Short mmCIF file of C-alpha atoms and ligand atoms in Angstrom, two decimals:
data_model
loop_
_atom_site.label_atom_id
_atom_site.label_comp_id
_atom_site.label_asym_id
_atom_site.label_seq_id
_atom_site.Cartn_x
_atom_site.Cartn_y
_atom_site.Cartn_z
CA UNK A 1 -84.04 88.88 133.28
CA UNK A 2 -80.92 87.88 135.54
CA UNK A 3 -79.04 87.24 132.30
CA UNK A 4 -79.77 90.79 130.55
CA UNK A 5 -78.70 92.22 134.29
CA UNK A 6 -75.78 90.02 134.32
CA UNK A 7 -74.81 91.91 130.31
CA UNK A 8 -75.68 95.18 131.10
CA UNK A 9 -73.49 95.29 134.60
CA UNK A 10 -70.60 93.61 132.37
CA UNK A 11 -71.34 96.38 129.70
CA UNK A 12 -71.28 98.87 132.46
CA UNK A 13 -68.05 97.38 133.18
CA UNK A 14 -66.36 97.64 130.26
CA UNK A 15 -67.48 101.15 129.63
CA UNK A 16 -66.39 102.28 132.44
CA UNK A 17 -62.55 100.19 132.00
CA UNK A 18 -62.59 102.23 128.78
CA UNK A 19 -62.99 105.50 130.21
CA UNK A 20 -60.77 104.82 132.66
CA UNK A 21 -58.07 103.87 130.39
CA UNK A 22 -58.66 107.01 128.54
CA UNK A 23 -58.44 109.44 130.80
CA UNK A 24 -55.26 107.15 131.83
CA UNK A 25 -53.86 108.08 127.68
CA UNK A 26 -54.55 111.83 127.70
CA UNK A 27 -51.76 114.12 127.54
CA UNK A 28 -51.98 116.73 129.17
CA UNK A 29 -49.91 120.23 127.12
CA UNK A 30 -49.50 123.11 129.00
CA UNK A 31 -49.29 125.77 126.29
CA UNK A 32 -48.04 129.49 126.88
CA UNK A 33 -48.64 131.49 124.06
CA UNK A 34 -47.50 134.60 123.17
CA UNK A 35 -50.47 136.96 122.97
CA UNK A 36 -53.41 137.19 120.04
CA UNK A 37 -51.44 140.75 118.43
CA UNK A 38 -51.53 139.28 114.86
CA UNK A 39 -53.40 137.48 112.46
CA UNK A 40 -50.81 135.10 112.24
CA UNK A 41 -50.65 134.68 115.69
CA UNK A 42 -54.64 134.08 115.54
CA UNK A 43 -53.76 131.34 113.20
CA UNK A 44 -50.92 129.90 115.18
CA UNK A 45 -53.36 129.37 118.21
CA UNK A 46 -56.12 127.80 115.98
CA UNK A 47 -53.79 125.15 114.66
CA UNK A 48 -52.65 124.46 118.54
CA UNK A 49 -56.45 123.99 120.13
CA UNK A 50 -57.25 122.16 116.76
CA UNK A 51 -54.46 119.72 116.85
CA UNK A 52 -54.04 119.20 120.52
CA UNK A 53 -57.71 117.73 121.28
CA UNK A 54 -59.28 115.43 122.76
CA UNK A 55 -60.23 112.75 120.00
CA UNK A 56 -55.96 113.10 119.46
CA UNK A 57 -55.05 111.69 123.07
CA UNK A 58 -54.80 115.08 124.49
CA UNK A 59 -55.86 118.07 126.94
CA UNK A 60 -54.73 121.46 126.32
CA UNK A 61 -54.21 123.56 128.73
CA UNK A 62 -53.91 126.91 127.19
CA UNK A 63 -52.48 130.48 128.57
CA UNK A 64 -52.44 133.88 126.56
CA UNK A 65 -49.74 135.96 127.66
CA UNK A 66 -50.73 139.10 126.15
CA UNK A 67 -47.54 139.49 125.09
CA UNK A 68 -46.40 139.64 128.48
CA UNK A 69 -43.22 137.83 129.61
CA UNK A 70 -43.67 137.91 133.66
CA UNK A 71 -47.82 135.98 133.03
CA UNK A 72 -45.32 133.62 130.32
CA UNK A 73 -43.24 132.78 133.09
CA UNK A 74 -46.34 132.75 135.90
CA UNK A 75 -48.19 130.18 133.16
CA UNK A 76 -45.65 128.10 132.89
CA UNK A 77 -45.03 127.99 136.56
CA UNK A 78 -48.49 126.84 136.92
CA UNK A 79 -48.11 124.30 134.44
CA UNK A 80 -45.31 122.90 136.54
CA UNK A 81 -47.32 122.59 139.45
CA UNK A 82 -50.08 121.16 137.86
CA UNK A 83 -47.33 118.54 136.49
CA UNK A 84 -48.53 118.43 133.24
CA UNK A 85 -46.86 115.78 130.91
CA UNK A 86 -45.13 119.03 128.49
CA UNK A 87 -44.82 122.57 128.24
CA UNK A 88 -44.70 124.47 124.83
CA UNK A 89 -43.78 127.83 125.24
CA UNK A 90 -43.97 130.32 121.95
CA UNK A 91 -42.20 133.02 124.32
CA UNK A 92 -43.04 136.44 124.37
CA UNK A 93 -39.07 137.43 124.44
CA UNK A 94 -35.51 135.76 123.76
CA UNK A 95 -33.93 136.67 127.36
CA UNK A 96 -35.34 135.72 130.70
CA UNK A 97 -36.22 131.66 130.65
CA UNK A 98 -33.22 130.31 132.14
CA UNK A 99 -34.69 130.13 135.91
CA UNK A 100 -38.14 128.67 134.85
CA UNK A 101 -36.74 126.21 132.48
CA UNK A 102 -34.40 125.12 135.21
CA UNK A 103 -37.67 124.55 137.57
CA UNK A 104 -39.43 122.66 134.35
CA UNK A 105 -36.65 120.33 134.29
CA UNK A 106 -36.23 120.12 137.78
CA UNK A 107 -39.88 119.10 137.71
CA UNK A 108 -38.69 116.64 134.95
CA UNK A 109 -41.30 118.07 132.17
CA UNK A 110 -40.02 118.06 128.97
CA UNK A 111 -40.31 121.72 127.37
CA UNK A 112 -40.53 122.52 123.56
CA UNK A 113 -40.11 126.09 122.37
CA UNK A 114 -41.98 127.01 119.45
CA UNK A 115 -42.39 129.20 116.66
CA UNK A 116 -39.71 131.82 117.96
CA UNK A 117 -36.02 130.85 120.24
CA UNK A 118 -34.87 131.70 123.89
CA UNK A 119 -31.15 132.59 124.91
CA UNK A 120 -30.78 129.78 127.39
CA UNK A 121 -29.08 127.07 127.40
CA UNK A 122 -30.18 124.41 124.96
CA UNK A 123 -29.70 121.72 127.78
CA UNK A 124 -32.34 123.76 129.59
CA UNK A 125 -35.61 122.43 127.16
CA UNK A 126 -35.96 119.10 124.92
CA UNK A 127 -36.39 120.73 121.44
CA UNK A 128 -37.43 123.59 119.54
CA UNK A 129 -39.55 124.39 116.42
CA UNK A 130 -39.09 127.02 115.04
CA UNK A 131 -38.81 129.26 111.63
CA UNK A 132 -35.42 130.31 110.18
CA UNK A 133 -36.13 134.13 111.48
CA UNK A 134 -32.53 135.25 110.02
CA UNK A 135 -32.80 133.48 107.28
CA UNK A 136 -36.74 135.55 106.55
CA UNK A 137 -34.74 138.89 107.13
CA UNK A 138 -31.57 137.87 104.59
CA UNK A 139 -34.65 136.70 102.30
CA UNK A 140 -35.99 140.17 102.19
CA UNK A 141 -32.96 141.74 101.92
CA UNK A 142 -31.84 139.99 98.51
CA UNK A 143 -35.38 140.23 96.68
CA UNK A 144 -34.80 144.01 97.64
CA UNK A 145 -31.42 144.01 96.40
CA UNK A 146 -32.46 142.40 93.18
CA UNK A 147 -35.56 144.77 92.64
CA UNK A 148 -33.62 148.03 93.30
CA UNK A 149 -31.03 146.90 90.61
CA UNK A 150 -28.28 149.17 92.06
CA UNK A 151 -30.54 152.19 92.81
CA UNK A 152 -30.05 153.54 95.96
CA UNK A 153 -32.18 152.88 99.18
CA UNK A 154 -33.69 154.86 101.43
CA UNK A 155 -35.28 152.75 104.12
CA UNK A 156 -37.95 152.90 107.17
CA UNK A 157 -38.35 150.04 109.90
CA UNK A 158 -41.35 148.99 111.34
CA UNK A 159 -39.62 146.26 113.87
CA UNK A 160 -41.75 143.95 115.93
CA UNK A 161 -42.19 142.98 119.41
CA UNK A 162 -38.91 144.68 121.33
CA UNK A 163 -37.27 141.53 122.26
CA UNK A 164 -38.97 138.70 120.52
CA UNK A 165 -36.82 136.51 118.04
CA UNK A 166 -38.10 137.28 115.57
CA UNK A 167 -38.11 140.74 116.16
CA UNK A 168 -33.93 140.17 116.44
CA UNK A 169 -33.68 137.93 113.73
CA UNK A 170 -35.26 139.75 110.81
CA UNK A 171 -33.44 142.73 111.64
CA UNK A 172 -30.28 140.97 111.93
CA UNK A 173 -30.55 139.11 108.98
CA UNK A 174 -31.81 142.59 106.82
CA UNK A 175 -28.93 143.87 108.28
CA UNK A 176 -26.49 141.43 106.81
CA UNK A 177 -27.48 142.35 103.57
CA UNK A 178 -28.34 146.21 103.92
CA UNK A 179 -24.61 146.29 105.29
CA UNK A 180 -23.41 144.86 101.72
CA UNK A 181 -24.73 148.15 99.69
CA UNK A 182 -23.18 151.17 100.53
CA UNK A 183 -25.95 153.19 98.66
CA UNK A 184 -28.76 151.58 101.28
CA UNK A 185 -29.02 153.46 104.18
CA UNK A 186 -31.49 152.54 107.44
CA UNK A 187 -33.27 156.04 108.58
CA UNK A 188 -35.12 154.64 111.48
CA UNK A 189 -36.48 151.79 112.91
CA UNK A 190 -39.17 151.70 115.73
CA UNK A 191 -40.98 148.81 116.87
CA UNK A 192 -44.43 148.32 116.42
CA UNK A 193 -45.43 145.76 118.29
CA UNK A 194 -46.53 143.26 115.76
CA UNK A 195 -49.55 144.66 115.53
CA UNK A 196 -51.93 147.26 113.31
CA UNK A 197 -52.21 150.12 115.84
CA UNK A 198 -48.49 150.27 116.46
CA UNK A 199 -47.78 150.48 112.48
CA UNK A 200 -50.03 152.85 111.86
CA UNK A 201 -48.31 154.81 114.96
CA UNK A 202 -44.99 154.96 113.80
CA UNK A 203 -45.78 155.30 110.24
CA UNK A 204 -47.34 158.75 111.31
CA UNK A 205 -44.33 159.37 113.16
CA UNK A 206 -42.13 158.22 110.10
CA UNK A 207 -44.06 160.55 107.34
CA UNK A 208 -43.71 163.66 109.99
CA UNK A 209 -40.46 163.12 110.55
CA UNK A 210 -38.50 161.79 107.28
CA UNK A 211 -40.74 163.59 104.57
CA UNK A 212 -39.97 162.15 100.86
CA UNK A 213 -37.02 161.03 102.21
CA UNK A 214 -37.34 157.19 101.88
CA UNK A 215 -38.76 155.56 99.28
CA UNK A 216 -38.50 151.83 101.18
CA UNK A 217 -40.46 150.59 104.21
CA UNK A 218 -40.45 147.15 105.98
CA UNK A 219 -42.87 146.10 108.51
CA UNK A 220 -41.92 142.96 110.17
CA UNK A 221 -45.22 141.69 109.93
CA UNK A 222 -48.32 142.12 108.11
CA UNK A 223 -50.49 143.68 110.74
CA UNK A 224 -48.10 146.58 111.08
CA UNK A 225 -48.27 146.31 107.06
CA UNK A 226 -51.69 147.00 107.27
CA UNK A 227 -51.20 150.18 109.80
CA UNK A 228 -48.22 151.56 107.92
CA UNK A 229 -50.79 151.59 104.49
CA UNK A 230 -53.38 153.22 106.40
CA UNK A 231 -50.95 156.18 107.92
CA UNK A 232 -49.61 156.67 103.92
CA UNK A 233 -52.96 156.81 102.80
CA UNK A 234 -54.03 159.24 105.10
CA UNK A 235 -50.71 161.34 104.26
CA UNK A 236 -50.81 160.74 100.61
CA UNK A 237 -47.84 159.07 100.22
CA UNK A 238 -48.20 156.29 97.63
CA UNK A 239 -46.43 152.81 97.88
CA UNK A 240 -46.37 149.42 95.85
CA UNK A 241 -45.47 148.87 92.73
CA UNK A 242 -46.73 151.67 90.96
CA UNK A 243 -45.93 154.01 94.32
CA UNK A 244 -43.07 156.16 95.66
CA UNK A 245 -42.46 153.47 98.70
CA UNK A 246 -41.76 149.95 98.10
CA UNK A 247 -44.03 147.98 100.86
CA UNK A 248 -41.90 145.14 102.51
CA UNK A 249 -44.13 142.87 104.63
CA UNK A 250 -43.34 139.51 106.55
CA UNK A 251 -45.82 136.60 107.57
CA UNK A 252 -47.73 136.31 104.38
CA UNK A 253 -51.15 135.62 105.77
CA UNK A 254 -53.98 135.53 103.18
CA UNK A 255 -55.08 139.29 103.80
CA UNK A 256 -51.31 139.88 103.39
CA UNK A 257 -50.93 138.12 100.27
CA UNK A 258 -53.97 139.39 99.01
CA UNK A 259 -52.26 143.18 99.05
CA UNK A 260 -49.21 141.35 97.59
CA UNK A 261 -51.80 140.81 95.00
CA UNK A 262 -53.12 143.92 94.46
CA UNK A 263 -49.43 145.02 94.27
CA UNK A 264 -50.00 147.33 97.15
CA UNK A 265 -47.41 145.34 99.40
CA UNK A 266 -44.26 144.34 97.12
CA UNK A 267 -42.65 141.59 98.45
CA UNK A 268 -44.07 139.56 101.81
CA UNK A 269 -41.84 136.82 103.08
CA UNK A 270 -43.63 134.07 104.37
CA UNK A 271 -43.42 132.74 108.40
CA UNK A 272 -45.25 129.71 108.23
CA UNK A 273 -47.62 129.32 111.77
CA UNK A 274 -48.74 126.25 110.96
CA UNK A 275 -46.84 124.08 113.60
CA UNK A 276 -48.92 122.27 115.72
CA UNK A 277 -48.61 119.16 113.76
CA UNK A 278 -44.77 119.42 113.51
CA UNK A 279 -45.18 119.77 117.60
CA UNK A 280 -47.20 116.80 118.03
CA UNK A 281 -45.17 114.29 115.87
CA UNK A 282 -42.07 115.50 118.15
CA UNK A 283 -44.48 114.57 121.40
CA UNK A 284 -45.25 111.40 119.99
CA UNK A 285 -41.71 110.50 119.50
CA UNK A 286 -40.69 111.29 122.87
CA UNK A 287 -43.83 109.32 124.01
CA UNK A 288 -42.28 106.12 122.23
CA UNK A 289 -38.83 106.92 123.39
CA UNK A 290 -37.63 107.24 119.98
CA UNK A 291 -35.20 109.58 118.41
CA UNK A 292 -35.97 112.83 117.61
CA UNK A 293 -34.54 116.47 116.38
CA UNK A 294 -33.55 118.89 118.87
CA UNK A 295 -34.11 121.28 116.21
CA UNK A 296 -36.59 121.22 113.69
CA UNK A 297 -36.72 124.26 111.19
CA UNK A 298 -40.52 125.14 110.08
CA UNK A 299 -39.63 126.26 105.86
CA UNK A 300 -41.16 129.40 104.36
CA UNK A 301 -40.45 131.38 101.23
CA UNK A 302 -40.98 134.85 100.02
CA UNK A 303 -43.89 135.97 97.88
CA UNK A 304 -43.88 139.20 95.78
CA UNK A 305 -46.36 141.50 93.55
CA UNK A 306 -47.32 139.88 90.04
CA UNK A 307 -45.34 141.58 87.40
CA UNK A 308 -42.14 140.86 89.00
CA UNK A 309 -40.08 137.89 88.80
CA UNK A 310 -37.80 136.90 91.31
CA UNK A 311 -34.84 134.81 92.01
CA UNK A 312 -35.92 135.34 96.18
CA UNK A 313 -39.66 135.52 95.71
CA UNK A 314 -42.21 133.36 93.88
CA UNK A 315 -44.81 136.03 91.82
CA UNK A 316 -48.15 135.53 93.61
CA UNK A 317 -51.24 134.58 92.28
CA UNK A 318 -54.87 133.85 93.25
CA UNK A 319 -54.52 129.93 93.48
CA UNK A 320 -51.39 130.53 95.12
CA UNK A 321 -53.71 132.13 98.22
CA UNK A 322 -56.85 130.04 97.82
CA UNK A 323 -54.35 126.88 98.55
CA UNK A 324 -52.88 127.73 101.75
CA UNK A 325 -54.12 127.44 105.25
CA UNK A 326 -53.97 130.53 106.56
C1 GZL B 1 -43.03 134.83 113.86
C2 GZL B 1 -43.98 135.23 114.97
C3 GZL B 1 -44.35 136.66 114.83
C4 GZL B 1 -45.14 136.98 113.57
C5 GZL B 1 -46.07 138.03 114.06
O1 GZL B 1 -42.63 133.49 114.04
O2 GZL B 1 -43.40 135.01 116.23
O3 GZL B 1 -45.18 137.00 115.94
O4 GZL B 1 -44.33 137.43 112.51
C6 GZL B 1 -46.44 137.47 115.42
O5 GZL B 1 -47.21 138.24 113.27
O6 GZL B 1 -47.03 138.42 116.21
#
């Protein structure tokens, strides 16, 4: 009897050493997200609470912003007090973080933005990832270019978030190559918020107000895709490939692709929001006080209607969709 005593209290023991080593290795992320407006954003957040768990090392700590910068800033605030070992912050808007991320560091928490940029100073956080949001906007410019074949362009914008990188980017980088075609001309463009109910919204307010006067319109994200399609429906104006209105979408989520498919959306230029992984590896790097990239670009491509080949856009197809994530 004393000798199973004597095992079990030593078992006890080394349970309990265990556990207290563990909780010792967790990492604690404090994670301000942007808001849950989009189904890509719904798919950004699953990769985050699916990567950043427990059986990993970690403890998430998660905020949603609601696509609010001022409850951004209060979260990561919070984070700071609790003195969590990082902060990832995909942030709501570009302008506004240098304050905060001079607390953070003050703090000495090493902050990663992700999936969209900030306008302070790079010395303010420890890295970024990030897609190439320009680069998506130039991308949808060319495959444009290169479907229109010279004909002239008559064109709608559905912008996102006011504010957000990627919001800026797109447009900047559609800009770039709109501004090379003198026969392309930008009506309008309105932001709708990234999300379904502001598409449809100023679609309505597009067909009222520019009637059979365009005969291209870009969302800057497939939820506003999906509101814009509704509002042209109900109007009767017809769009994809065998419509009046070309359909340009961004993201490329399955639902998204799956229109691309049905050739109702032409061309949809892929944001990739699978970056949790990328986000971890850069952690565990800075855990081993190794080197690591400041900058690490997340790639994408462009996807466009079958029927249509492309030197910007790969011609989607069913196994195309049924092999990505999201
Ligand atoms: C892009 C991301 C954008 C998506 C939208 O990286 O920030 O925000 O394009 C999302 O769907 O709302």
């Amino acid at each position: 009897m004393k000798k199973f005593l004597v095992l079990l209290t030593a078992l006890v023991m080394v349970l309990g050493l265990c556990s207290f080593a563990s909780a010792e290795d967790v990492i604690t992320i404090g994670f301000a997200q942007v808001g849950h407006e989009s189904d890509w954003r719904a798919a950004n957040t699953n990769d985050y609470q699916s990567t950043f768990v427990a059986e990993n090392g970690f403890e998430l700590l998660f905020v949603d912003a609601d696509n609010d910068h001022a409850a951004q800033l209060d979260a990561v605030r919070s984070f700071i007090e609790q003195d969590v070992a990082y902060i990832v912050i995909c942030p709501v808007q570009e302008a506004g973080w240098e304050t905060v991320l001079g607390e953070a560091n003050d703090a000495g928490i090493p902050v990663i933005i992700a999936d969209r940029g900030v306008s302070a100073d790079p010395a303010l956080y420890t890295a970024q990832v990030c897609t190439n949001m320009v680069l998506e906007g130039e991308t949808a410019g060319n495959w444009l270019a290169e479907y229109l074949d010279g004909a002239d362009a008559n064109i709608l914008v559905i912008e996102g978030s006011v504010g957000a990188s990627a919001t800026l980017g797109r447009t900047e980088g559609f800009n770039n190559i709109a501004a090379t075609h003198d026969n392309w001309k930008i009506l309008d463009s309105q932001s709708g918020n990234f999300d379904q109910a502001g598409g449809q919204e100023v679609m309505e307010s597009f067909i009222k107000t520019y009637p059979g006067q365009y005969n291209v319109v870009v969302c800057q994200n497939d939820n506003e895709a999906y509101g814009a399609m509704d509002a042209m429906d109900a109007a009767g104006v017809t769009y994809g490939v065998d419509g009046d209105v070309t359909l340009i979408s961004y993201d490329a989520t399955n639902a998204g692709l799956t229109y691309t498919l049905e050739g109702k959306i032409t061309c949809n230029v892929e944001c990739n929001p699978m970056q949790a992984t990328t986000v971890k590896e850069l952690i565990a790097k800075l855990e081993a006080g190794e080197a690591y990239d400041a900058m690490t670009i997340v790639p994408d491509s462009g996807f466009c209607a079958p029927g249509i080949t492309s030197e910007y856009a790969v011609t989607i197809t069913e196994e195309i969709i049924t092999s990505r994530p999201f």
